[in-house]
Coordinates of C-alpha atoms in Angstrom, one line a residue:
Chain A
X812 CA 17.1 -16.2 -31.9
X813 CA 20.6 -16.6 -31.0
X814 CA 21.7 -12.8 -32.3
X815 CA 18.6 -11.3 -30.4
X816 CA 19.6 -13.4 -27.7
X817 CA 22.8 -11.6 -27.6
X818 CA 21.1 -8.5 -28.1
X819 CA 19.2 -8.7 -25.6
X820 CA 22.0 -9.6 -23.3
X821 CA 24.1 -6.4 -24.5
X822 CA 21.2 -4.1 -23.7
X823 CA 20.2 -5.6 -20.5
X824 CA 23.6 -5.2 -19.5
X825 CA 23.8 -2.0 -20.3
X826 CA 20.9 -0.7 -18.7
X827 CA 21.9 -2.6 -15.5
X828 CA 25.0 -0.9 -15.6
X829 CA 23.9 2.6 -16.2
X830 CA 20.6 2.0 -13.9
X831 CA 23.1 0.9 -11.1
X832 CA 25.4 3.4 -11.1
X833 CA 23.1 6.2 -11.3
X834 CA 20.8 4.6 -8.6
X835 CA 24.1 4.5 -6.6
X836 CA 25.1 7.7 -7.7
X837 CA 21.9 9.2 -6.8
X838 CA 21.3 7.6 -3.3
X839 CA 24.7 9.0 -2.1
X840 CA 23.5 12.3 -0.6
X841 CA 22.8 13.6 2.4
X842 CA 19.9 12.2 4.7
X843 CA 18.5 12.9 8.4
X844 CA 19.2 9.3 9.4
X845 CA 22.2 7.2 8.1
X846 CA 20.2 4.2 9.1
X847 CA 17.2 5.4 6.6
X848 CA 19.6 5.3 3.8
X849 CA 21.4 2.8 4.3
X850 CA 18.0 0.9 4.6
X851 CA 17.0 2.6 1.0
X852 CA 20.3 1.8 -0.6
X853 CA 20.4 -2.0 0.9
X854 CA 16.4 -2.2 -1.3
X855 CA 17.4 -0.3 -4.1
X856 CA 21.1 -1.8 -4.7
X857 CA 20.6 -5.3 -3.7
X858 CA 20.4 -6.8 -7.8
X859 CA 17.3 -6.9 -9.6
X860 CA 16.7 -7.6 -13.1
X861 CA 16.0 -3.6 -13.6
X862 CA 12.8 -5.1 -16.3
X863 CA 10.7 -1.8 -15.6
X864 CA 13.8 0.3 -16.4
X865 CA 15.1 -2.1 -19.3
X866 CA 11.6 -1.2 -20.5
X867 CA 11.9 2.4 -20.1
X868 CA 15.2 3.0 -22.1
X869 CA 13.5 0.2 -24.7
X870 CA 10.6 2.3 -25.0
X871 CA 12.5 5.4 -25.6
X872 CA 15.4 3.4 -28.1
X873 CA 12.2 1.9 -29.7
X874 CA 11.1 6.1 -30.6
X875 CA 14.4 7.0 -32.0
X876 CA 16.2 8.2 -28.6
X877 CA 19.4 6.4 -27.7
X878 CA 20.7 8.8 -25.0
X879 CA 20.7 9.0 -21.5
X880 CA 17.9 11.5 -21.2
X881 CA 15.9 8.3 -19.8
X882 CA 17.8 7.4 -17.3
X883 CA 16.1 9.4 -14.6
X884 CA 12.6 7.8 -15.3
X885 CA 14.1 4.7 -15.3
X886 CA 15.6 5.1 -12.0
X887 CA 12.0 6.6 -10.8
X888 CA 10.7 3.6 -11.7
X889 CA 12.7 1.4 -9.9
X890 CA 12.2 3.5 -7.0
X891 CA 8.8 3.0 -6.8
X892 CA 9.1 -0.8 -7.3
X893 CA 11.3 -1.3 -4.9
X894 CA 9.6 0.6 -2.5
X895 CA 6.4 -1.5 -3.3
X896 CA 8.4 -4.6 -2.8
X897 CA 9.5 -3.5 0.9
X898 CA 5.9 -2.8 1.9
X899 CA 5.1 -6.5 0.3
X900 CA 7.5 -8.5 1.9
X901 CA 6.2 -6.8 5.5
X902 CA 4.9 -9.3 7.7
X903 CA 1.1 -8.1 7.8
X904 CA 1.8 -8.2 4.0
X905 CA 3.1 -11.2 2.5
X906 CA 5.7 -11.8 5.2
X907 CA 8.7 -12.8 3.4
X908 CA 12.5 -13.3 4.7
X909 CA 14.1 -13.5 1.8
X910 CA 14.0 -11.8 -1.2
X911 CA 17.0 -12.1 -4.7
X912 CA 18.6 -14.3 -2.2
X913 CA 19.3 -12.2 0.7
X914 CA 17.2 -10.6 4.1
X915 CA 14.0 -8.8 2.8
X916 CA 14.2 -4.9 4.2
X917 CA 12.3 -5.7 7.2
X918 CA 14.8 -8.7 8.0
X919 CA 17.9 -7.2 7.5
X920 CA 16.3 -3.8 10.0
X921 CA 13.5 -3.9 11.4
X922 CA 10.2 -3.3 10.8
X923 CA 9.8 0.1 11.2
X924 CA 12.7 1.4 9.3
X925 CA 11.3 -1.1 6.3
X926 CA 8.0 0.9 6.4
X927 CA 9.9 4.7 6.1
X928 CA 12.5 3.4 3.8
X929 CA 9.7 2.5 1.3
X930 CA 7.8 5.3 2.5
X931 CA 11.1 7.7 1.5
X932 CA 11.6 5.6 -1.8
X933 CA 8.3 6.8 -2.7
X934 CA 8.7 10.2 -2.3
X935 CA 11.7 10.3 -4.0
X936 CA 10.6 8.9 -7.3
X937 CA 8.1 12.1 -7.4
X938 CA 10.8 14.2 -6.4
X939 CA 13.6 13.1 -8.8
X940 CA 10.7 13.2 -11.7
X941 CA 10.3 17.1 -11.0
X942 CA 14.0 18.1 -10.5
X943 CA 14.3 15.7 -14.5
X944 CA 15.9 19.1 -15.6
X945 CA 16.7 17.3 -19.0
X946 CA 12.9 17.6 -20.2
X947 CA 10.2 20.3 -20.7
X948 CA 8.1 21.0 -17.5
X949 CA 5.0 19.8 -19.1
X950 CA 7.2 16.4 -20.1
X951 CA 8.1 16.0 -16.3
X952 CA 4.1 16.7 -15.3
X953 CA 2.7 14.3 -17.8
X954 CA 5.6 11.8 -16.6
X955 CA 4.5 12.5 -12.8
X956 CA 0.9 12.4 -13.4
X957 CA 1.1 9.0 -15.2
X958 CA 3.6 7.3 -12.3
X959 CA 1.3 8.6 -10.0
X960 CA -1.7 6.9 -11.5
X961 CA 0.1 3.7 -12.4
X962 CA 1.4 3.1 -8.8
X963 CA -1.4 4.6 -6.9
X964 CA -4.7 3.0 -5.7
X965 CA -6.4 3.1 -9.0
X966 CA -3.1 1.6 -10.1
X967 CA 0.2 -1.0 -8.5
X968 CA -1.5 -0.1 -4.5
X969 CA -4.9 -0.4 -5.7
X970 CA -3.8 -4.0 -7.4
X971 CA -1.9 -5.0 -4.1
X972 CA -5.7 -4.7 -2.4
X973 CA -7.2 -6.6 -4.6
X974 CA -4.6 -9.1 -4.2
X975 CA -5.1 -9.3 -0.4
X976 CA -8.9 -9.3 -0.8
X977 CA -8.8 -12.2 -3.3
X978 CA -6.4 -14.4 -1.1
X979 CA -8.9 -17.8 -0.6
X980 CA -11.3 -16.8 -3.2
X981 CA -11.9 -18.3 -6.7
X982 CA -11.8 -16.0 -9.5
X983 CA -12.6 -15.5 -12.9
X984 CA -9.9 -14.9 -15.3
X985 CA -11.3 -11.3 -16.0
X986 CA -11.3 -11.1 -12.4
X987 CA -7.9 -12.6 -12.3
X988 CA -6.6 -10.0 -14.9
X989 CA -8.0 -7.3 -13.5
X990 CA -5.8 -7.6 -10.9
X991 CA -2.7 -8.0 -12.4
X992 CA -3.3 -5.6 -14.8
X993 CA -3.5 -3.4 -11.6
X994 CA -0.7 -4.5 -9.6
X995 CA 2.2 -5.2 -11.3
X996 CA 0.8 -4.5 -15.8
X997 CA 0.0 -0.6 -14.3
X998 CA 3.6 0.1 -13.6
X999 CA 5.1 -2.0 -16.8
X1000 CA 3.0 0.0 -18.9
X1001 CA 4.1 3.0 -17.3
X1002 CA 7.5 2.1 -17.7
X1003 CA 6.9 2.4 -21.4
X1004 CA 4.9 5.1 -21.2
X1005 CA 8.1 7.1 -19.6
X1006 CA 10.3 6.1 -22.0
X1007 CA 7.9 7.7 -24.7
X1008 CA 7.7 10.6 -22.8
X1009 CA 11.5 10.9 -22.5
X1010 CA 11.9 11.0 -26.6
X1011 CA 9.3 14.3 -26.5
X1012 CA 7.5 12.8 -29.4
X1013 CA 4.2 13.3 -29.7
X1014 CA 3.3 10.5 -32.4
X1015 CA 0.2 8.8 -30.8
X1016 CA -0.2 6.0 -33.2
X1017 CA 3.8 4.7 -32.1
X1018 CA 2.7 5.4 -27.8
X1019 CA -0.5 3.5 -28.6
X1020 CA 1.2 0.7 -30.1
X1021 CA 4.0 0.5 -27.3
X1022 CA 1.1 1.0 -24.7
X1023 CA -0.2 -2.4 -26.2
X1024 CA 3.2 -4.2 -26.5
X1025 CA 3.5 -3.3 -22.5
X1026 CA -0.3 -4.6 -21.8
X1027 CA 0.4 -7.9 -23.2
X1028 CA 4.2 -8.1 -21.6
X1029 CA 2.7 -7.0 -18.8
X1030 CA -0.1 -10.1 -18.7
X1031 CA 2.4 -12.5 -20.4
X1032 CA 4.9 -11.9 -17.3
X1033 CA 2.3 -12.7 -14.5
X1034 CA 1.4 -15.8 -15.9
X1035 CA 5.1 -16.4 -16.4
X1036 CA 5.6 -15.8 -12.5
X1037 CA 2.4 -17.8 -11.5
X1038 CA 4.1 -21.1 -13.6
X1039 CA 7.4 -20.5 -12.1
X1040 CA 5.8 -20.6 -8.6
X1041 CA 4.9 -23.8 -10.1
X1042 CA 7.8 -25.0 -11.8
X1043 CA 10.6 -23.5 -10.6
X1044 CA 9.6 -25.0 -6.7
X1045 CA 8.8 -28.7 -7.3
X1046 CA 10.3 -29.5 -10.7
X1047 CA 6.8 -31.0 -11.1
X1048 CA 5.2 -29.6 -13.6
X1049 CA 1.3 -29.3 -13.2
X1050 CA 1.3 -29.8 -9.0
X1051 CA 0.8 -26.4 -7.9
X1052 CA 2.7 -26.5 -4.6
X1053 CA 4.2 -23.4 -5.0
X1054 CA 4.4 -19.9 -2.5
X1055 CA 1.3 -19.1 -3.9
X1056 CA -0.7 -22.3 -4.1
X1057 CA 0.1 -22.2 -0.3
X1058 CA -1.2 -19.0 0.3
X1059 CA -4.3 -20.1 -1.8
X1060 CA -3.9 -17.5 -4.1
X1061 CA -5.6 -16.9 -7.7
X1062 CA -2.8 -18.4 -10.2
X1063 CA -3.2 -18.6 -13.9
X1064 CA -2.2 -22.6 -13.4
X1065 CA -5.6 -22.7 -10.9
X1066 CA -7.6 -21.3 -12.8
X1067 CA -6.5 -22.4 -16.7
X1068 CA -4.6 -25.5 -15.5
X1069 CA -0.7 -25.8 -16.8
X1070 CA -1.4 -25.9 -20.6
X1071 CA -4.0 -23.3 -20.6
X1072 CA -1.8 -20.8 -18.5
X1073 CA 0.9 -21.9 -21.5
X1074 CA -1.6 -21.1 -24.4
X1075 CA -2.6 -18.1 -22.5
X1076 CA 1.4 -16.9 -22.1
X1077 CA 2.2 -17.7 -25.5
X1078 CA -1.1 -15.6 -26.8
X1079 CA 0.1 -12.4 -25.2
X1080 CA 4.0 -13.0 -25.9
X1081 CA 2.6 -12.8 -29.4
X1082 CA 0.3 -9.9 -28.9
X1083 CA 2.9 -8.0 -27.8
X1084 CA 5.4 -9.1 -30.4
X1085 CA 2.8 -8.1 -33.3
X1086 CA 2.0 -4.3 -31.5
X1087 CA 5.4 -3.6 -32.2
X1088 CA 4.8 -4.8 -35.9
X1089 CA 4.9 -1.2 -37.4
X1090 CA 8.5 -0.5 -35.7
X1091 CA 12.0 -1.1 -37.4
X1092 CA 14.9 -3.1 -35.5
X1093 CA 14.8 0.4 -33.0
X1094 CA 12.2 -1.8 -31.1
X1095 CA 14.8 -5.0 -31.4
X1096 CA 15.1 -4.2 -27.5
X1097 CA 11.8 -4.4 -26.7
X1098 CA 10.9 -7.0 -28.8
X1099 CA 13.8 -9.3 -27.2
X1100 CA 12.5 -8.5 -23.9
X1101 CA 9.1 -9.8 -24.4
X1102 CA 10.8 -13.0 -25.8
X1103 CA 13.0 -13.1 -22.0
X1104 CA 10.3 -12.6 -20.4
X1105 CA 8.3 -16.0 -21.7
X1106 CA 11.8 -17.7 -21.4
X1107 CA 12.9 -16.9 -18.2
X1108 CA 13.5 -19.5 -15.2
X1109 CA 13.8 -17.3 -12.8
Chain B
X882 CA -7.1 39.4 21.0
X883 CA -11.0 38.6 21.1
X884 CA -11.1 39.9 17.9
X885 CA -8.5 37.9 16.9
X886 CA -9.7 35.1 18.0
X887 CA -12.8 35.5 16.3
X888 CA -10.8 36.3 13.0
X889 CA -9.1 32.7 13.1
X890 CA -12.3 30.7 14.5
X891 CA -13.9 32.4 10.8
X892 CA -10.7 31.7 8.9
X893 CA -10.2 28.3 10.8
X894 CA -13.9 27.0 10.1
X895 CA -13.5 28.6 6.3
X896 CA -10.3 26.7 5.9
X897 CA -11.9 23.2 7.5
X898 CA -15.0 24.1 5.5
X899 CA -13.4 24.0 2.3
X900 CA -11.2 21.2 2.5
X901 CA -13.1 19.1 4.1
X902 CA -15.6 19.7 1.0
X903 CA -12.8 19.5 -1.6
X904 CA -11.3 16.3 0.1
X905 CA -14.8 14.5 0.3
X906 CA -15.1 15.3 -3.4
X907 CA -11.6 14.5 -4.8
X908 CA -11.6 11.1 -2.5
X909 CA -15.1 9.9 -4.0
X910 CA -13.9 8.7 -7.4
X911 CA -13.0 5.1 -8.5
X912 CA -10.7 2.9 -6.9
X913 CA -9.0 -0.2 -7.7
X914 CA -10.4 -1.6 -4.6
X915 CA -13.5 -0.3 -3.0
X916 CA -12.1 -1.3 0.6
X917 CA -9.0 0.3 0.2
X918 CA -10.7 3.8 -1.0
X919 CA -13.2 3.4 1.9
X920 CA -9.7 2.9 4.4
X921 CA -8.5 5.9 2.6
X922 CA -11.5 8.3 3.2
X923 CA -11.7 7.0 6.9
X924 CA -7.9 8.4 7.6
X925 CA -8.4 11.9 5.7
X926 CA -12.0 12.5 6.5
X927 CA -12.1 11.7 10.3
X928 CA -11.6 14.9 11.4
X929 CA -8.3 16.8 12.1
X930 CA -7.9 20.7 12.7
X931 CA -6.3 20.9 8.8
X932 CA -3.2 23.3 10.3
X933 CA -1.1 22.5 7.6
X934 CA -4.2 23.4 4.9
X935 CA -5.0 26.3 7.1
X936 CA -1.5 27.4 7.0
X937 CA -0.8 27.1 3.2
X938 CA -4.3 29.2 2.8
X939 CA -2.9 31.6 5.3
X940 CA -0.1 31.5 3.5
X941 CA -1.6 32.6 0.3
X942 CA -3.8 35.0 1.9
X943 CA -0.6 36.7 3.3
X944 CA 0.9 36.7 -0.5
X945 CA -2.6 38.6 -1.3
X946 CA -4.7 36.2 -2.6
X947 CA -7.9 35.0 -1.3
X948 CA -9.2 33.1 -4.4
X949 CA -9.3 29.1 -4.0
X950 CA -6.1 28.7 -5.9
X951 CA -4.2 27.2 -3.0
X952 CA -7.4 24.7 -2.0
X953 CA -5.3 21.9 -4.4
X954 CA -1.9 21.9 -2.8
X955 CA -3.7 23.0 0.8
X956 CA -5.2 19.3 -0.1
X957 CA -1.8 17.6 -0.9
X958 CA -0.6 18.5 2.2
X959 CA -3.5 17.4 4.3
X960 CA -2.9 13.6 2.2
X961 CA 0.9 13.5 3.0
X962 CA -0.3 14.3 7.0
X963 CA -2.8 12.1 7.0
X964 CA -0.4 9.0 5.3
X965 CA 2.4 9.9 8.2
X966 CA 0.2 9.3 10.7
X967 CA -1.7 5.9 9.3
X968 CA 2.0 4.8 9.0
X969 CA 3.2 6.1 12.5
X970 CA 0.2 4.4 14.4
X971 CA 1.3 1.1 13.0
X972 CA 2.1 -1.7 15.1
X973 CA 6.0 -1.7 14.5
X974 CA 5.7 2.2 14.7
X975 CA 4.0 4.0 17.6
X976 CA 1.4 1.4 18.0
X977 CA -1.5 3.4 18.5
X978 CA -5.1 2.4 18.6
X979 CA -6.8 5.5 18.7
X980 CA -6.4 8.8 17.0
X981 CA -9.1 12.0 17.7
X982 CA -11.2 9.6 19.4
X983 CA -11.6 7.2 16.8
X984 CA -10.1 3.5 16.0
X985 CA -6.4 4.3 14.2
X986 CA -6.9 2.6 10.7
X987 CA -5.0 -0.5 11.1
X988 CA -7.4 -1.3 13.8
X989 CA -10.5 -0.4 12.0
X990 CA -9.8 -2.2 9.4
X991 CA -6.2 -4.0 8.8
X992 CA -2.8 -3.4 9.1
X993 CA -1.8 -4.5 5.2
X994 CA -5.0 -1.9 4.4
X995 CA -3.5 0.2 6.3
X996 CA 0.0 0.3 4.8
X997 CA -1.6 0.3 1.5
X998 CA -4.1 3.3 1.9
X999 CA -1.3 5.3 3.4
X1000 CA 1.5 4.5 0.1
X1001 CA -2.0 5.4 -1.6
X1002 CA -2.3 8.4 0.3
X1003 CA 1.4 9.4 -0.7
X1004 CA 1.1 8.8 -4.2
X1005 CA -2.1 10.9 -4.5
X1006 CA -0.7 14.0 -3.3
X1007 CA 1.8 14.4 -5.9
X1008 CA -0.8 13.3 -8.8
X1009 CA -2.7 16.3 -7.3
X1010 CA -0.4 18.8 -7.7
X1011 CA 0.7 17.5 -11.1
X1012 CA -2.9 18.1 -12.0
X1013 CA -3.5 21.3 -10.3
X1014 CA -4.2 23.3 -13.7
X1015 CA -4.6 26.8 -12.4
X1016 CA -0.7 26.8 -12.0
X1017 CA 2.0 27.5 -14.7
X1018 CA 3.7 24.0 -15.4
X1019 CA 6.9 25.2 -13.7
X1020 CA 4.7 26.6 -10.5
X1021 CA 3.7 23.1 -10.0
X1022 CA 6.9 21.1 -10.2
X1023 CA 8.1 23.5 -7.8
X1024 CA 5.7 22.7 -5.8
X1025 CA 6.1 19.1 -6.1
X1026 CA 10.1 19.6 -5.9
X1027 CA 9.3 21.6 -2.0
X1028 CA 6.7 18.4 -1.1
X1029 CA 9.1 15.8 -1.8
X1030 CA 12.0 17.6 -0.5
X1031 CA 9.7 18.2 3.1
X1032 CA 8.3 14.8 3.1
X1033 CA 11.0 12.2 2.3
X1034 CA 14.3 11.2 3.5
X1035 CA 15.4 14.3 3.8
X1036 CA 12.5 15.9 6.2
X1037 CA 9.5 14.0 8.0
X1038 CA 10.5 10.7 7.0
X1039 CA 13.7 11.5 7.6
X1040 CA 12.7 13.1 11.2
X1041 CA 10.4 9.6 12.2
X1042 CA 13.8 7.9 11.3
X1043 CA 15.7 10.3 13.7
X1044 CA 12.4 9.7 16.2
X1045 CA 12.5 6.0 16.4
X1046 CA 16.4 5.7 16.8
X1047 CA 16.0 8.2 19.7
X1048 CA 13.6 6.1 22.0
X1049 CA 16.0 5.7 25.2
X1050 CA 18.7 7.9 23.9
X1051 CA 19.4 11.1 26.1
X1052 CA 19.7 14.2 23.4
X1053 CA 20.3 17.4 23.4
X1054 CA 18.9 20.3 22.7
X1055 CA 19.9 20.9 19.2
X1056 CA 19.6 17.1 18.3
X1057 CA 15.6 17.5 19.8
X1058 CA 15.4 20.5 17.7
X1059 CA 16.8 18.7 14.6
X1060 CA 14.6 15.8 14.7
X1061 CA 11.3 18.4 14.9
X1062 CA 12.4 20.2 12.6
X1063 CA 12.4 17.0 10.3
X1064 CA 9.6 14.8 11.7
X1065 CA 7.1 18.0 11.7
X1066 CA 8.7 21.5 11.0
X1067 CA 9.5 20.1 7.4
X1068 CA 5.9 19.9 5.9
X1069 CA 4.4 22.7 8.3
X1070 CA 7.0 24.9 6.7
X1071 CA 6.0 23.4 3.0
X1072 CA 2.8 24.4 4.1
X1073 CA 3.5 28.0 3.8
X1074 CA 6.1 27.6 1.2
X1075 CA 3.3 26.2 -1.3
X1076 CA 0.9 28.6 0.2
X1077 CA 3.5 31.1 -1.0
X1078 CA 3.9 29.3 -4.4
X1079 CA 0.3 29.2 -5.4
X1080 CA 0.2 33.3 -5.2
X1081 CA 2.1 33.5 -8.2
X1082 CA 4.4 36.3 -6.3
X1083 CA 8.3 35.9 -6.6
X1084 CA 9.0 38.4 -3.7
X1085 CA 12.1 36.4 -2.1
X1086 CA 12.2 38.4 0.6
X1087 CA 8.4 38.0 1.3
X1088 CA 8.8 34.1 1.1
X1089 CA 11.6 34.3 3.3
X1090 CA 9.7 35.7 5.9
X1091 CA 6.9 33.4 6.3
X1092 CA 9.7 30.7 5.7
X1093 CA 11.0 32.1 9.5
X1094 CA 7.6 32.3 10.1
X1095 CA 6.9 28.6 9.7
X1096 CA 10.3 27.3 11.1
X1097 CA 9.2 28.9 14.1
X1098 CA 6.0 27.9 14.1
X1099 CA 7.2 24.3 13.6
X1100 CA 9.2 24.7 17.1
X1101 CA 6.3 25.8 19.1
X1102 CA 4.2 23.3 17.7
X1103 CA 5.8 21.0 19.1
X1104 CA 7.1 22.5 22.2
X1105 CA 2.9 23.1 23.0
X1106 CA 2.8 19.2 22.1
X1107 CA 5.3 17.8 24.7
X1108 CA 3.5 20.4 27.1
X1109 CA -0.2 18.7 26.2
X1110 CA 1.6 15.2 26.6
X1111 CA 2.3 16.0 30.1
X1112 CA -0.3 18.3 31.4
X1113 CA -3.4 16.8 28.7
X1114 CA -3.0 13.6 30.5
X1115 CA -1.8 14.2 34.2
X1116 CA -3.6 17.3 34.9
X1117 CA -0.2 17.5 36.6
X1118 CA 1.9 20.1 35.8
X1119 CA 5.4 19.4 35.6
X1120 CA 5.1 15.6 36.3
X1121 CA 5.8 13.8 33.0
X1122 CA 3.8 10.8 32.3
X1123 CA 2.2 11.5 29.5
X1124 CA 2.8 8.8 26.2
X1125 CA 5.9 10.2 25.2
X1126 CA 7.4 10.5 28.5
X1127 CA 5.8 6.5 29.0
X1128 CA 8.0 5.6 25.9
X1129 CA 11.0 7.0 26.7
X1130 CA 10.8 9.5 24.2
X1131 CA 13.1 13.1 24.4
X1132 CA 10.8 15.9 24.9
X1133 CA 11.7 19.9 25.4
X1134 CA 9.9 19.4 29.2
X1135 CA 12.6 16.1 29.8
X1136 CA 15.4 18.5 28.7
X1137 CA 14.4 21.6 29.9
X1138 CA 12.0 21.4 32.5
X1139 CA 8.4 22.4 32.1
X1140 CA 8.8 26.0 33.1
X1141 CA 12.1 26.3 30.7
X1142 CA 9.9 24.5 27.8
X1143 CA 7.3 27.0 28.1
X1144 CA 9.5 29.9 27.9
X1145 CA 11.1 28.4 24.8
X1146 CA 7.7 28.2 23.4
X1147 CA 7.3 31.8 24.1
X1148 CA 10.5 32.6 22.2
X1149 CA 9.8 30.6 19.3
X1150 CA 6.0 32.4 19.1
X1151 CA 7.4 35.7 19.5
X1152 CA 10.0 34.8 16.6
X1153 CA 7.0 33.5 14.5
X1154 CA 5.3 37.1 14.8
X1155 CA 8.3 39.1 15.0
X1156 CA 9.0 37.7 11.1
X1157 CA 5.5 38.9 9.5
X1158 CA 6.0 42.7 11.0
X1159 CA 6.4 43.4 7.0
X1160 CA 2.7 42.2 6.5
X1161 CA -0.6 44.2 6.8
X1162 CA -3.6 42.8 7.5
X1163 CA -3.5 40.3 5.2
X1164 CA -1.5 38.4 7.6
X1165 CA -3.4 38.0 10.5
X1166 CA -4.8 34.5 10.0
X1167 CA -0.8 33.3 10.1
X1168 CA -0.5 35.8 13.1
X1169 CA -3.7 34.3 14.4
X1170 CA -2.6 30.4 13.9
X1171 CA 0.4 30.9 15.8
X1172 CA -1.2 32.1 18.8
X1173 CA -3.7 29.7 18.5
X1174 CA -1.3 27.2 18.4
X1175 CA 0.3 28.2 21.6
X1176 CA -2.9 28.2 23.2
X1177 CA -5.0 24.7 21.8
X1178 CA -5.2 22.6 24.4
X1179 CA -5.4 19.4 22.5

């Protein structure tokens, strides 16, 4: 545990590195408003654990491909979760000040300028995906087509209304899942799904298996979240007083109570773990990830 | 010009015809989130005169192709419109609360609906194109390269950027005509460029033209727009209180007077015109749409 600790550490440390300073790279041209951009660059640069790229490069390590060729993905990816947090933190959103530890978008500018800066981060993602000169035009369509339906409304957006509808009601844990899986499982899977892409090989049996891996991660890391909001707030473990709870939100803690959403977490972490079963230590990466992911306090 | 006019009131109902159709049917399959679809259809389906679909037709039309080829992209343009302006009648944006005579969407049914449908809006134009089979791979992610490009940072989001840090400001005429040529003459001019696209033709100097054409085009539009503001509301010519002018916004009839603005927009049709003298027949919708342009009085 300790050596895939490590691991893990090396290659999320690498792929914050290289993520960073191609983000930074890549949001140093030109712009009609100086403002806009700096608005972008203060969303996209401000930290972040970079998990849906991490996921991205894992995916593609965990197919044979250890080069760069999956950086641009990567970066597209982030793109479109940062802009997705902007539009969250909005006020008629979820109306948050503060976000890693510093002014949310809309704080630290204003309102309006939050609202194009995600609107440009958006575009952009699509836009980088088709100028991904590295990869066959059909690699960059099937990449595009597959962001677009993760984050779109039958995907991340589509999830983020179902979320608003569901604020005060009680739901079903199908019901519950269903809208994770939508709003924040579409994009993780799609973050492996890229990385695939990136290696250009076809082998379906491997995609289906990391398609899998990032369904369970992607379950296992909302209920992670929803006992954090617990935890991480009151040090009390089982007295939901968290953002959420507030905002009488659907948690996993609501509906399963502590240990269930535990049992529940531990279920997918290990769902995830055996989808990878058929892969050598190429997957090590990924694997690791799914294990930070259940261990993380943050 | 009778005839004329009777040429674009066929072409113009054609064009609204068929993407009106295409749109219903395209917008009417699942959703994450049966409100959000339904916000959706309300912003693209209320009615609009479809320039920008009307011009990419054109645009093909002028290429020599009448076939229904262009109908996809004619649609992605139509969803990035239609998401600018859910966006720009938001509360922290323009603050509008009606558009052609009906409730904006924030006001019919939320604001966070309304942010979302509009990011939905965005993402579904680009999973359009990436699916728009009757194109060669590379034909497509050229055409997703020239949307991005025309709608982000760099063009209308970009221009709204320029727009909103303008309010109060005193420009002049070059920085009025920069931020038009971001906020609007970006995706009217990727209109025709994706018009051009879809015909399959690589004559440069063909696209180059209707490139002019639409740059021109662009400026009239909204030369004729600042006009409307002032006389639409007033019936006054010449006395500017009209929403714009109420804001403090720059317009071409605050900088140059209402007679100087019109004779501006006479330059910048005549330039639209002047550019298609290498086209026949097959050109007379464009030729058509940029007189009509001049003339709408709404």
């Amino acid at each position: 545990m300790s050596t895939q600790h490590h691991l893990l550490q090396d290659f999320l440390d690498s792929c914050q590195t290289r993520i960073d300073e191609e983000l930074n790279r890549c949001l140093d041209r030109s712009s009609a408003s100086d403002r806009l951009l700096e608005a972008m660059r203060y969303s996209v640069l401000g930290g972040g654990k970079r998990v849906r790229p991490a996921l991205c490069l894992g995916a593609a390590r965990a197919m044979g491909h250890t080069s760069d060729n999956a950086l641009v993905p990567a970066c597209a990816l982030e793109l479109i979760h940062a802009y997705s947090l902007i539009h969250d933190d909005l006020p008629a959103m979820d109306d948050d000040d503060l976000r890693r530890g510093r002014p949310t978008t809309h704080i630290a500018f204003d309102e309006a300028t939050a609202i194009l800066a995600g609107d440009a981060l958006q575009t952009l993602a699509f836009g980088w995906l088709a100028d991904a000169g590295d990869f066959a035009a059909q690699t960059r369509l099937s990449m595009i087509r597959e962001l677009a339906r993760a984050s779109g409304h039958c995907g991340m957006v589509g999830g983020q209304a179902i979320d608003l509808e569901s604020v005060g009601q009680t739901l079903t844990l199908a019901q519950l899942e269903s809208m994770h899986r939508h709003k924040t499982g579409a994009l993780i899977e799609a973050s492996v799904t890229l990385g695939a892409l990136s290696s250009g090989e076809a082998s379906a049996a491997k995609v289906n298996a990391l398609t899998e891996y990032a369904k369970a991660l992607g379950l296992a890391f909302q209920v992670q979240d929803d006992l954090l909001d617990i935890e991480g707030d009151t040090q009390v473990i089982g007295k939901p007083q968290g953002s959420d709870a507030a905002r009488d939100k659907p948690t996993y803690p609501a509906l399963l109570g502590v240990a269930g959403a535990r049992e529940h977490l531990d279920a997918q972490l290990n769902h995830a773990l055996h989808s990878l079963e058929d892969f050598g230590p190429e997957a090590d990466p990924l694997r690791a990830m799914a294990n930070y992911i259940v261990a993380r306090t943050h």
